[in-house]
Tab-separated table of C-alpha atoms and ligand atoms in Angstrom:
chain	number	residue	atom	x	y	z
A	3	MET	CA	-25.293	2.823	8.231
A	4	ILE	CA	-25.812	3.189	4.489
A	5	THR	CA	-29.069	2.531	2.717
A	6	ALA	CA	-29.218	0.330	-0.382
A	7	SER	CA	-31.909	-0.092	-3.025
A	8	GLU	CA	-32.278	-0.981	-6.709
A	9	LYS	CA	-32.670	2.722	-7.439
A	10	LEU	CA	-29.371	3.557	-5.707
A	11	ASN	CA	-27.658	0.662	-7.513
A	12	ARG	CA	-28.753	2.124	-10.850
A	13	GLU	CA	-27.723	5.593	-9.775
A	14	ILE	CA	-24.184	4.652	-8.770
A	15	LYS	CA	-23.718	2.543	-11.907
A	16	GLU	CA	-24.925	5.364	-14.169
A	17	ARG	CA	-22.847	8.023	-12.449
A	18	LEU	CA	-19.651	5.983	-12.675
A	19	GLU	CA	-20.190	4.865	-16.256
A	20	ARG	CA	-21.197	8.339	-17.435
A	21	LEU	CA	-17.755	9.689	-16.546
A	22	ALA	CA	-16.168	7.577	-19.289
A	23	VAL	CA	-18.760	8.346	-21.983
A	24	TYR	CA	-17.108	11.523	-23.269
A	25	ASP	CA	-13.591	10.578	-22.180
A	26	ARG	CA	-12.923	6.876	-22.759
A	27	ASP	CA	-9.788	7.183	-20.637
A	28	TYR	CA	-11.402	9.031	-17.742
A	29	TRP	CA	-10.435	6.320	-15.221
A	30	SER	CA	-6.805	6.277	-16.425
A	31	PHE	CA	-6.092	9.781	-15.083
A	32	LYS	CA	-3.464	10.301	-17.758
A	33	GLY	CA	-1.324	13.349	-17.011
A	34	ASN	CA	-3.332	13.878	-13.826
A	35	SER	CA	-1.680	11.705	-11.217
A	36	ARG	CA	0.353	14.231	-9.212
A	37	ARG	CA	1.167	13.060	-5.719
A	38	GLU	CA	0.581	15.975	-3.379
A	39	HIS	CA	-0.182	15.951	0.384
A	40	GLY	CA	0.919	12.826	2.268
A	41	HIS	CA	0.793	10.960	-1.058
A	42	GLY	CA	4.266	12.296	-1.821
A	43	PHE	CA	6.025	11.132	1.383
A	44	PHE	CA	7.494	7.887	0.111
A	45	GLN	CA	7.636	5.971	-3.130
A	46	TYR	CA	5.787	2.746	-2.296
A	47	PRO	CA	5.300	0.191	-5.099
A	48	ALA	CA	2.023	0.073	-7.048
A	49	MET	CA	0.431	3.023	-5.269
A	50	MET	CA	-3.107	3.857	-6.305
A	51	VAL	CA	-3.564	7.070	-8.294
A	52	PRO	CA	-4.927	9.544	-5.682
A	53	GLN	CA	-7.192	11.253	-8.221
A	54	MET	CA	-8.862	7.922	-8.917
A	55	ALA	CA	-9.485	7.242	-5.232
A	56	ARG	CA	-10.865	10.795	-4.955
A	57	ALA	CA	-13.260	10.293	-7.873
A	58	ILE	CA	-14.519	6.972	-6.466
A	59	LEU	CA	-15.118	8.506	-3.043
A	60	ALA	CA	-16.803	11.576	-4.515
A	61	GLU	CA	-19.228	9.481	-6.594
A	62	ALA	CA	-19.944	7.047	-3.761
A	63	CYS	CA	-20.591	9.866	-1.276
A	64	ALA	CA	-22.797	11.736	-3.777
A	65	VAL	CA	-25.098	8.705	-3.933
A	66	HIS	CA	-24.645	7.781	-0.255
A	67	PRO	CA	-24.135	10.962	1.799
A	68	ASP	CA	-24.458	8.708	4.868
A	69	ILE	CA	-21.037	7.069	4.282
A	70	GLU	CA	-18.924	7.502	7.428
A	71	TRP	CA	-16.329	4.716	7.465
A	72	VAL	CA	-13.975	3.699	4.639
A	73	PHE	CA	-12.037	0.438	4.855
A	74	ASP	CA	-8.957	-0.597	2.869
A	75	PRO	CA	-7.906	-4.181	3.716
A	76	PHE	CA	-4.698	-3.867	1.600
A	77	ALA	CA	-3.861	-0.311	2.622
A	78	GLY	CA	-0.245	-0.092	1.340
A	79	SER	CA	1.091	3.447	1.550
A	80	GLY	CA	-2.318	4.834	2.547
A	81	THR	CA	-3.615	6.505	-0.616
A	82	ILE	CA	-7.218	5.715	0.356
A	83	LEU	CA	-6.489	6.832	3.922
A	84	THR	CA	-5.339	10.300	2.816
A	85	GLU	CA	-8.226	10.728	0.376
A	86	SER	CA	-10.730	9.631	3.033
A	87	MET	CA	-9.272	12.196	5.432
A	88	LEU	CA	-9.527	14.936	2.814
A	89	MET	CA	-13.250	14.138	2.647
A	90	GLY	CA	-13.637	14.108	6.422
A	91	LEU	CA	-14.361	10.366	6.672
A	92	SER	CA	-13.258	7.790	9.231
A	93	PHE	CA	-10.832	5.167	7.955
A	94	ALA	CA	-9.755	1.653	8.851
A	95	GLY	CA	-6.850	-0.080	7.156
A	96	CYS	CA	-4.861	-3.271	7.313
A	97	ASP	CA	-1.554	-4.327	5.759
A	98	ILE	CA	0.949	-7.090	6.336
A	99	ASN	CA	3.938	-4.864	5.663
A	100	PRO	CA	5.203	-2.889	8.719
A	101	LEU	CA	6.527	-0.135	6.455
A	102	ALA	CA	3.052	0.325	4.949
A	103	ILE	CA	1.546	0.631	8.432
A	104	LEU	CA	4.199	3.165	9.484
A	105	LEU	CA	3.384	5.205	6.362
A	106	CYS	CA	-0.330	5.086	7.188
A	107	ARG	CA	0.223	6.009	10.848
A	108	THR	CA	2.397	8.974	9.839
A	109	LYS	CA	-0.105	10.160	7.240
A	110	ALA	CA	-2.864	10.020	9.852
A	111	GLY	CA	-1.238	12.916	11.723
A	112	PRO	CA	-1.196	14.778	14.045
A	113	PHE	CA	-0.487	17.800	11.851
A	114	PHE	CA	1.720	20.042	13.987
A	115	HIS	CA	3.553	21.424	10.983
A	116	LYS	CA	4.857	24.567	12.708
A	117	ALA	CA	6.317	22.604	15.626
A	118	LEU	CA	7.604	20.065	13.134
A	119	ALA	CA	9.467	22.758	11.172
A	120	ASP	CA	11.363	23.678	14.391
A	121	LYS	CA	12.059	20.029	15.087
A	122	VAL	CA	13.407	19.520	11.547
A	123	HIS	CA	15.764	22.425	12.126
A	124	CYS	CA	17.063	20.960	15.418
A	125	LEU	CA	17.308	17.487	13.939
A	126	LEU	CA	19.406	18.633	10.976
A	127	ASP	CA	21.632	20.563	13.366
A	128	ARG	CA	22.118	17.482	15.542
A	129	ILE	CA	22.961	15.350	12.514
A	130	LYS	CA	25.473	17.815	11.117
A	131	THR	CA	27.316	18.275	14.400
A	132	ASP	CA	27.500	14.543	15.158
A	133	MET	CA	31.157	13.467	14.803
A	134	ASP	CA	30.530	9.881	15.934
A	135	SER	CA	31.320	7.195	13.349
A	136	ARG	CA	29.644	4.277	15.149
A	137	ILE	CA	27.260	2.148	13.106
A	138	GLU	CA	23.895	1.921	14.870
A	139	ILE	CA	22.381	-1.195	13.333
A	140	ASP	CA	23.404	-4.721	12.502
A	141	PHE	CA	21.786	-7.287	10.234
A	142	ALA	CA	22.959	-10.049	7.925
A	143	GLY	CA	24.100	-8.431	4.673
A	144	ARG	CA	24.538	-4.940	6.105
A	145	ASP	CA	27.915	-4.462	4.389
A	146	LYS	CA	26.616	-5.911	1.156
A	147	TRP	CA	23.711	-3.490	0.957
A	148	PHE	CA	25.273	-0.270	2.320
A	149	ARG	CA	28.661	1.312	1.723
A	150	ASP	CA	30.644	2.131	4.920
A	151	ASP	CA	30.330	5.911	4.509
A	152	VAL	CA	26.581	5.543	3.901
A	153	GLN	CA	26.214	3.411	7.065
A	154	ILE	CA	27.983	6.103	9.080
A	155	ALA	CA	25.761	8.870	7.684
A	156	LEU	CA	22.514	6.885	8.124
A	157	SER	CA	23.612	6.093	11.701
A	158	LYS	CA	23.977	9.801	12.476
A	159	ILE	CA	20.444	10.378	11.188
A	160	ARG	CA	19.127	7.425	13.200
A	161	ARG	CA	20.830	8.642	16.401
A	162	ALA	CA	19.364	12.106	15.945
A	163	ILE	CA	15.865	10.683	15.401
A	164	MET	CA	16.144	8.463	18.496
A	165	HIS	CA	16.930	11.641	20.441
A	166	GLU	CA	13.548	13.141	19.491
A	167	MET	CA	10.971	12.783	22.278
A	168	ALA	CA	7.690	12.998	20.329
A	169	ILE	CA	6.576	9.828	18.575
A	170	TRP	CA	4.623	11.773	15.901
A	171	ALA	CA	7.823	13.625	14.932
A	172	ARG	CA	9.928	10.448	15.016
A	173	SER	CA	7.453	8.683	12.686
A	174	PHE	CA	7.668	11.553	10.248
A	175	PHE	CA	11.475	11.404	10.359
A	176	TRP	CA	11.560	7.595	10.015
A	177	ILE	CA	9.723	7.891	6.706
A	178	ALA	CA	12.321	10.349	5.409
A	179	LEU	CA	15.104	8.051	6.644
A	180	ALA	CA	13.398	5.078	4.960
A	181	GLU	CA	13.328	6.943	1.654
A	182	THR	CA	16.983	7.975	2.132
A	183	ALA	CA	18.071	4.408	2.911
A	184	ARG	CA	16.182	3.163	-0.139
A	185	VAL	CA	17.973	5.447	-2.568
A	186	THR	CA	21.445	5.272	-0.987
A	187	SER	CA	21.608	1.472	-0.581
A	188	ASN	CA	23.553	-0.665	-3.031
A	189	SER	CA	20.337	-2.092	-4.427
A	190	ARG	CA	19.181	-0.926	-7.838
A	191	THR	CA	16.282	1.513	-7.678
A	192	SER	CA	15.089	0.423	-11.124
A	193	THR	CA	13.520	-2.762	-9.746
A	194	PHE	CA	11.333	-3.556	-6.733
A	195	LYS	CA	13.439	-6.656	-6.046
A	196	LEU	CA	16.656	-6.480	-4.040
A	197	HIS	CA	19.357	-6.567	-6.683
A	198	THR	CA	22.906	-5.286	-6.081
A	199	ARG	CA	24.535	-2.818	-8.397
A	200	PRO	CA	27.856	-3.824	-10.009
A	201	LEU	CA	30.852	-3.232	-7.703
A	202	SER	CA	32.355	-0.650	-10.072
A	203	GLU	CA	29.150	1.388	-9.765
A	204	ILE	CA	28.908	0.971	-5.985
A	205	VAL	CA	32.395	2.360	-5.334
A	206	THR	CA	32.112	5.290	-7.715
A	207	ARG	CA	28.535	6.445	-6.948
A	208	SER	CA	28.436	9.951	-5.578
A	209	LEU	CA	26.207	9.791	-2.498
A	210	ASP	CA	25.423	12.288	0.240
A	211	PRO	CA	22.815	10.598	2.494
A	212	ILE	CA	22.560	13.562	4.862
A	213	LEU	CA	21.823	16.005	2.048
A	214	GLN	CA	19.405	13.470	0.574
A	215	PHE	CA	17.631	13.143	3.938
A	216	GLN	CA	17.428	16.921	4.281
A	217	ARG	CA	15.796	17.221	0.841
A	218	VAL	CA	13.259	14.492	1.611
A	219	VAL	CA	12.394	15.797	5.056
A	220	GLU	CA	11.926	19.363	3.766
A	221	ARG	CA	9.829	18.173	0.807
A	222	ASN	CA	7.664	16.072	3.139
A	223	LEU	CA	7.264	19.002	5.502
A	224	ASP	CA	5.849	21.038	2.595
A	225	HIS	CA	3.478	18.187	1.759
A	226	MET	CA	2.329	18.003	5.355
A	227	LYS	CA	1.782	21.757	5.518
A	228	THR	CA	-0.425	21.742	2.409
A	229	GLN	CA	-2.428	18.800	3.683
A	230	SER	CA	-2.784	20.352	7.095
A	231	GLU	CA	-4.060	23.625	5.576
A	232	CYS	CA	-6.504	21.732	3.437
A	233	LEU	CA	-7.839	19.677	6.365
A	234	ASN	CA	-7.995	22.746	8.563
A	235	SER	CA	-9.897	24.876	6.074
A	236	ASN	CA	-12.530	22.118	5.827
A	237	GLY	CA	-12.839	21.943	9.611
A	238	TYR	CA	-11.378	18.431	9.869
A	239	LEU	CA	-8.621	19.322	12.342
A	240	ASN	CA	-8.893	20.189	15.988
A	241	ARG	CA	-5.592	21.546	17.319
A	242	GLY	CA	-3.729	19.546	14.694
A	243	HIS	CA	-5.591	16.279	15.328
A	244	TYR	CA	-7.862	14.742	12.716
A	245	THR	CA	-11.375	14.921	14.085
A	246	LYS	CA	-12.613	11.581	12.693
A	247	ASN	CA	-11.450	8.061	13.574
A	248	ILE	CA	-8.529	6.172	12.120
A	249	GLU	CA	-7.803	2.523	12.896
A	250	LEU	CA	-4.804	0.674	11.525
A	251	TYR	CA	-3.930	-2.962	11.861
A	252	LEU	CA	-0.584	-4.577	11.082
A	253	GLY	CA	-1.187	-8.160	10.035
A	254	ASP	CA	-2.825	-10.553	7.658
A	255	THR	CA	-6.247	-9.457	6.427
A	256	SER	CA	-7.455	-13.048	6.665
A	257	GLU	CA	-6.908	-12.777	10.438
A	258	LEU	CA	-8.346	-9.309	10.747
A	259	LYS	CA	-8.720	-7.952	14.265
A	260	PHE	CA	-10.084	-4.534	15.079
A	261	SER	CA	-10.494	-3.675	18.701
A	262	ASN	CA	-14.101	-2.501	18.447
A	263	GLY	CA	-16.981	-4.196	16.666
A	264	LYS	CA	-17.302	-1.327	14.202
A	265	ARG	CA	-18.700	-2.042	10.753
A	266	PHE	CA	-17.591	-0.069	7.712
A	267	ASP	CA	-19.722	1.472	4.958
A	268	ILE	CA	-17.445	1.142	1.966
A	269	VAL	CA	-14.378	-0.882	0.971
A	270	ILE	CA	-11.956	0.691	-1.498
A	271	THR	CA	-8.872	-1.362	-2.166
A	272	SER	CA	-6.252	-2.672	-4.571
A	273	PRO	CA	-4.917	-6.081	-3.522
A	274	PRO	CA	-1.750	-7.579	-5.035
A	275	TYR	CA	-2.280	-9.113	-8.490
A	276	GLY	CA	-0.497	-12.335	-7.581
A	277	ASP	CA	2.084	-13.678	-5.132
A	278	ASN	CA	4.682	-11.041	-4.321
A	279	VAL	CA	7.649	-12.989	-5.665
A	280	THR	CA	6.315	-13.185	-9.212
A	281	THR	CA	4.563	-9.805	-9.203
A	282	VAL	CA	5.579	-6.973	-6.848
A	283	PRO	CA	7.856	-7.962	-3.913
A	284	TYR	CA	6.606	-5.308	-1.439
A	285	GLY	CA	8.554	-7.061	1.334
A	286	GLN	CA	11.930	-7.108	-0.410
A	287	TYR	CA	11.405	-3.485	-1.352
A	288	SER	CA	10.795	-2.525	2.277
A	289	TYR	CA	13.459	-4.738	3.858
A	290	LEU	CA	16.430	-2.326	3.748
A	291	PRO	CA	14.517	0.835	4.777
A	292	LEU	CA	12.944	-1.056	7.703
A	293	GLN	CA	16.366	-2.024	9.082
A	294	TRP	CA	17.071	1.599	10.027
A	295	ILE	CA	13.798	2.256	11.868
A	296	ASP	CA	13.250	1.577	15.572
A	297	PRO	CA	10.717	-1.299	15.413
A	298	SER	CA	8.977	-0.212	18.614
A	299	ASP	CA	7.970	3.024	16.865
A	300	ILE	CA	6.084	1.042	14.221
A	301	ASP	CA	3.974	-1.294	16.311
A	302	CYS	CA	3.636	-2.258	19.941
A	303	ASN	CA	3.953	-5.916	18.916
A	304	ASP	CA	7.395	-7.267	18.104
A	305	ILE	CA	7.942	-6.703	14.387
A	306	THR	CA	11.501	-8.054	14.246
A	307	GLN	CA	10.012	-11.406	13.150
A	308	TYR	CA	8.942	-9.681	9.903
A	309	LEU	CA	12.616	-9.003	9.185
A	310	ARG	CA	13.944	-12.513	9.772
A	311	SER	CA	15.021	-12.607	6.115
A	312	THR	CA	14.642	-10.547	2.967
A	313	HIS	CA	11.727	-12.833	2.011
A	314	GLU	CA	9.746	-12.977	5.259
A	315	ILE	CA	7.152	-10.274	4.478
A	316	ASP	CA	6.609	-11.644	0.970
A	317	TYR	CA	6.271	-15.138	2.432
A	318	ARG	CA	3.518	-13.907	4.792
A	319	SER	CA	1.704	-12.031	1.995
A	320	LEU	CA	-1.013	-13.412	-0.307
A	321	GLY	CA	0.250	-16.523	-2.116
A	322	GLY	CA	3.559	-16.529	-0.226
A	323	LYS	CA	3.101	-19.980	1.294
A	324	GLN	CA	2.998	-22.165	-1.755
A	325	ARG	CA	2.200	-25.533	-0.198
A	326	ILE	CA	-1.353	-26.295	-1.168
A	327	ASN	CA	-3.792	-29.134	-0.448
A	328	LYS	CA	-5.475	-31.054	-3.219
A	329	ASP	CA	-8.793	-29.793	-1.790
A	330	ASP	CA	-7.789	-26.167	-2.392
A	331	GLU	CA	-8.053	-26.586	-6.157
A	332	SER	CA	-11.463	-28.232	-6.109
A	333	TYR	CA	-12.830	-25.842	-3.464
A	334	LEU	CA	-11.764	-22.773	-5.454
A	335	SER	CA	-12.986	-24.286	-8.743
A	336	GLU	CA	-16.417	-24.750	-7.178
A	337	ARG	CA	-16.470	-21.116	-6.122
A	338	SER	CA	-15.210	-19.790	-9.435
A	339	GLN	CA	-15.705	-21.343	-12.859
A	340	SER	CA	-13.108	-18.960	-14.274
A	341	PHE	CA	-10.581	-20.338	-11.785
A	342	GLY	CA	-11.473	-23.910	-12.803
A	343	ARG	CA	-10.928	-23.012	-16.481
A	344	LEU	CA	-7.570	-21.431	-15.679
A	345	LEU	CA	-6.437	-24.580	-13.845
A	346	LYS	CA	-7.323	-26.686	-16.889
A	347	GLN	CA	-5.308	-24.356	-19.111
A	348	LEU	CA	-2.330	-24.634	-16.756
A	349	SER	CA	-2.540	-28.420	-16.437
A	350	LEU	CA	-0.054	-28.966	-19.279
A	351	GLU	CA	2.460	-26.505	-17.824
A	352	PRO	CA	5.086	-27.257	-15.118
A	353	SER	CA	3.095	-27.971	-11.919
A	354	ASP	CA	4.515	-25.051	-9.920
A	355	ARG	CA	2.534	-22.602	-12.107
A	356	ALA	CA	-0.858	-23.964	-11.074
A	357	LYS	CA	0.330	-24.275	-7.448
A	358	LYS	CA	1.398	-20.633	-7.253
A	359	VAL	CA	-1.862	-19.427	-8.744
A	360	THR	CA	-3.883	-21.682	-6.418
A	361	ALA	CA	-1.961	-20.519	-3.331
A	362	PHE	CA	-2.648	-16.892	-4.244
A	363	PHE	CA	-6.389	-17.387	-4.774
A	364	ARG	CA	-6.659	-19.577	-1.648
A	365	ASP	CA	-5.216	-16.704	0.415
A	366	LEU	CA	-7.248	-14.003	-1.320
A	367	ASN	CA	-10.410	-16.055	-0.806
A	368	ARG	CA	-9.582	-16.419	2.924
A	369	CYS	CA	-9.593	-12.618	3.226
A	370	LEU	CA	-13.098	-12.203	1.808
A	371	ALA	CA	-15.198	-13.428	4.749
A	372	PRO	CA	-13.344	-11.241	7.314
A	373	ILE	CA	-13.665	-8.229	4.985
A	374	LEU	CA	-17.377	-8.790	4.390
A	375	GLU	CA	-17.995	-9.429	8.061
A	376	ARG	CA	-16.743	-5.889	8.691
A	377	LEU	CA	-18.851	-4.328	5.929
A	378	GLN	CA	-22.370	-3.059	6.680
A	379	PRO	CA	-25.228	-4.875	4.965
A	380	GLY	CA	-25.713	-2.940	1.717
A	381	GLY	CA	-22.106	-1.667	1.902
A	382	LEU	CA	-20.261	-0.802	-1.299
A	383	MET	CA	-16.963	-2.240	-2.538
A	384	PHE	CA	-14.485	-0.960	-5.119
A	385	TRP	CA	-11.699	-3.401	-6.049
A	386	THR	CA	-8.963	-2.228	-8.440
A	387	LEU	CA	-7.457	-5.271	-10.141
A	388	GLY	CA	-5.075	-6.250	-12.918
A	389	ASN	CA	-5.053	-9.458	-14.911
A	390	ARG	CA	-1.559	-10.867	-15.397
A	391	HIS	CA	-0.235	-13.775	-17.435
A	392	VAL	CA	1.193	-17.019	-16.087
A	393	ALA	CA	2.812	-19.390	-18.580
A	394	GLY	CA	1.298	-17.293	-21.356
A	395	LYS	CA	-2.263	-17.737	-19.983
A	396	SER	CA	-4.280	-14.787	-18.784
A	397	VAL	CA	-5.182	-14.978	-15.073
A	398	PRO	CA	-8.609	-13.291	-14.985
A	399	LEU	CA	-8.377	-11.908	-11.458
A	400	ASP	CA	-11.401	-9.646	-12.119
A	401	ALA	CA	-13.660	-12.550	-13.161
A	402	ILE	CA	-12.375	-14.918	-10.453
A	403	LEU	CA	-12.769	-12.374	-7.658
A	404	THR	CA	-16.242	-11.396	-8.885
A	405	GLU	CA	-17.328	-15.032	-8.763
A	406	MET	CA	-15.744	-15.618	-5.345
A	407	LEU	CA	-17.449	-12.496	-3.962
A	408	GLU	CA	-20.772	-13.500	-5.468
A	409	CYS	CA	-20.524	-16.759	-3.469
A	410	GLU	CA	-20.341	-14.537	-0.374
A	411	GLY	CA	-23.637	-12.863	-1.239
A	412	THR	CA	-22.478	-9.712	-3.007
A	413	VAL	CA	-23.724	-8.306	-6.315
A	414	LEU	CA	-21.693	-6.843	-9.163
A	415	LEU	CA	-22.993	-3.369	-10.063
A	416	THR	CA	-20.506	-2.473	-12.783
A	417	GLN	CA	-16.923	-2.855	-13.971
A	418	LEU	CA	-14.877	0.175	-14.945
A	419	LYS	CA	-11.841	-0.195	-17.195
A	420	ARG	CA	-8.678	1.842	-16.949
A	421	ARG	CA	-5.437	1.753	-18.893
A	422	ILE	CA	-2.262	2.132	-16.870
A	423	PRO	CA	-0.573	5.324	-18.014
A	424	SER	CA	2.730	4.738	-16.207
A	425	LYS	CA	5.192	2.278	-17.668
A	426	ARG	CA	7.095	1.875	-14.399
A	427	MET	CA	5.522	-1.396	-13.357
A	428	ALA	CA	5.488	-2.749	-16.861
A	429	ILE	CA	9.100	-2.109	-17.731
A	430	ARG	CA	10.655	-3.091	-14.474
A	431	ASN	CA	8.962	-6.357	-13.744
A	432	ASN	CA	8.719	-9.676	-15.418
A	433	ILE	CA	4.933	-9.305	-15.474
A	434	ALA	CA	5.769	-6.656	-18.049
A	435	GLU	CA	3.524	-6.717	-21.085
A	436	THR	CA	0.531	-8.060	-19.217
A	437	MET	CA	-0.079	-5.028	-17.016
A	438	ARG	CA	-1.649	-2.643	-19.464
A	439	ALA	CA	-5.132	-2.449	-18.063
A	440	GLU	CA	-6.952	-2.548	-14.768
A	441	THR	CA	-10.549	-3.197	-13.853
A	442	ILE	CA	-12.428	-1.540	-11.018
A	443	LEU	CA	-15.106	-3.921	-9.746
A	444	VAL	CA	-18.020	-2.145	-8.120
A	445	MET	CA	-19.994	-4.491	-5.868
A	446	ARG	CA	-22.551	-4.318	-3.124
A	447	LYS	CA	-23.021	-6.565	-0.120
A	448	ALA	CA	-26.526	-7.967	0.169
A	449	VAL	CA	-28.785	-6.166	2.626
B	18	SAM	C1	-1.264	-2.900	-4.460
B	18	SAM	S1	-0.659	-2.711	-2.824
B	18	SAM	C2	-1.748	-1.500	-2.164
B	18	SAM	C3	-1.310	-0.126	-2.575
B	18	SAM	C4	-2.153	0.972	-1.957
B	18	SAM	N1	-3.473	1.038	-2.565
B	18	SAM	C5	-1.447	2.308	-2.117
B	18	SAM	O1	-1.972	3.199	-2.770
B	18	SAM	O2	-0.317	2.422	-1.633
B	18	SAM	C6	-1.152	-4.196	-2.033
B	18	SAM	C7	-0.806	-4.287	-0.547
B	18	SAM	O3	-1.313	-5.521	-0.048
B	18	SAM	C8	-0.485	-5.904	1.032
B	18	SAM	N2	-0.735	-7.335	1.350
B	18	SAM	C9	-0.348	-8.442	0.686
B	18	SAM	N3	-0.791	-9.547	1.301
B	18	SAM	C10	-1.496	-9.139	2.383
B	18	SAM	C11	-2.228	-9.814	3.411
B	18	SAM	N4	-2.320	-11.149	3.440
B	18	SAM	N5	-2.820	-9.067	4.359
B	18	SAM	C12	-2.736	-7.709	4.352
B	18	SAM	N6	-2.056	-7.026	3.400
B	18	SAM	C13	-1.456	-7.721	2.417
B	18	SAM	C14	0.918	-5.588	0.543
B	18	SAM	O4	1.824	-5.468	1.618
B	18	SAM	C15	0.686	-4.278	-0.212
B	18	SAM	O5	0.973	-3.175	0.607
C-alpha cells in the first residue's frame, strides 16, 4: 500500500524534472540503450528502452520505498517485467499477443542456467543428428513464407524442442526458435508488416537456420546467466526461482482478469500509439514465429484462435475492430476536449480516418477502468506515449489520454519529454516523420 500526499507529489515531480535540467535529452537515453539480460532475447517491435524503465522505477521507489507491485497492462516483450525483477519487485502484466506473453513467461524464470547449458548441448546434438526431412507444421501460406530447406531445418529444431521434458527449458528454446523463424522466413525483416521478398532474393539467400538457432540460443544463454547472477547477488533468487510474485495474463486489457484480488502500486506502460494496422502490426510480426511453437506451451487456453489469419491478433488489439457507434464519438468528445477538436479537424477528410481514430480511443478508454480498478488508491502511473499524424493532423494521444484519465479521478503530476534516438520505427513505417518525440505522463490515482 503506497502513501500519497501533496508533499510526495511535489517530490516525485521535482526529482523527475531535475534529471533533465542539466541534460535536456536525459529521458532519450541516447547511446545508452543496450539490451542486456532478458531484454536481449528477442527483437520485439517498439520495445521500451530498459534504461528508461530503470530510471522511472528508481525515482518512484526512492519517493515510495513501499512500492511492492508493478503493473504493465500492455506488457509486450516484458521490459518492465525484467526491470521490476532486477529491483526485487512483484510484477503483473497483460498482453493480447501470445508471443509477448511467452516472452514474459520465459523472462520470469526459473533461472537454472547451468542445467540449461547442458540442455542446450543435448538439444543441439539432437538437432544435428536428426536425418528426418518431415515438415512438422502446416498452415495456410507455409510454402509462401518459408523455403523448403528452411522448413526442414526448423522442423528438426521443433522436434528436438518437443523432446525436452522441462517446460522452462522448452519456453527458452521456443523464443530462440521464434527469432530464428523470424529471420529465416521469406518476409522482409526491414518492416514489421508481413511482406515477401522478391523471388530472385528468396532463392539465392544463403540461410542456415540451425546455425542461426545455435547462435541465438547461445547468446540468450549468456543473457540469462548475467541476469541470474545479478538477481542472485541481490538475494532475489531462491534455488533459481524469483522470490517475488509474477502474474501474467494473455488477453485484452479491457477484460482484465487476475486470479486474486491483488491491487498494484504503480503502473508503468507504453500502449500502442494507434491501431496496429496503421502503426505497428505486432500481430503480423508475430504470426510466422508463432506457427512453429507448440501452443499448449504458451497458455493453457486454446491460442490457435489467435492464429486464424495473419490479421487476427491485430484485429483483437486496440482499434482493430473499426465498426463504431455514433455514440462513441460524442461519448469520447465529452471525456476529452482534445479528442473533440481532433474529430472536427478530421471531418473534412475521408470518413475512415475519423472512424479509425475513434475505434482506437474507444478501445483505449475501455482499458482505463479495469487498469485503475487494479491500482491502489494513491497509486502512481507512468504512460509512455507518442503523438502520430493522421491525414496530416496531429493526434495528441498525450493530451487525450490525460483528459480521459482525469475523468477517472487521476491527477497529472508532470509530463516528461523524450526524443526517439533510434530511426528504426521512423524509417520503416508509414507513420515515419511523426514519431520523433514521446511524452511520459506521470499521474496519480486519487486517494
Ligand atoms: C508498445 S508495445 C509494448 C512494448 C513493451 N513496453 C516492451 O518493452 O516490449 C504495446 C503492446 O500492447 C499490446 N496490445 C495492443 N492491444 C492490446 C489490448 N487490447 N490488450 C492488451 N494488450 C494489447 C500489443 O500486443 C503490444 O505488445
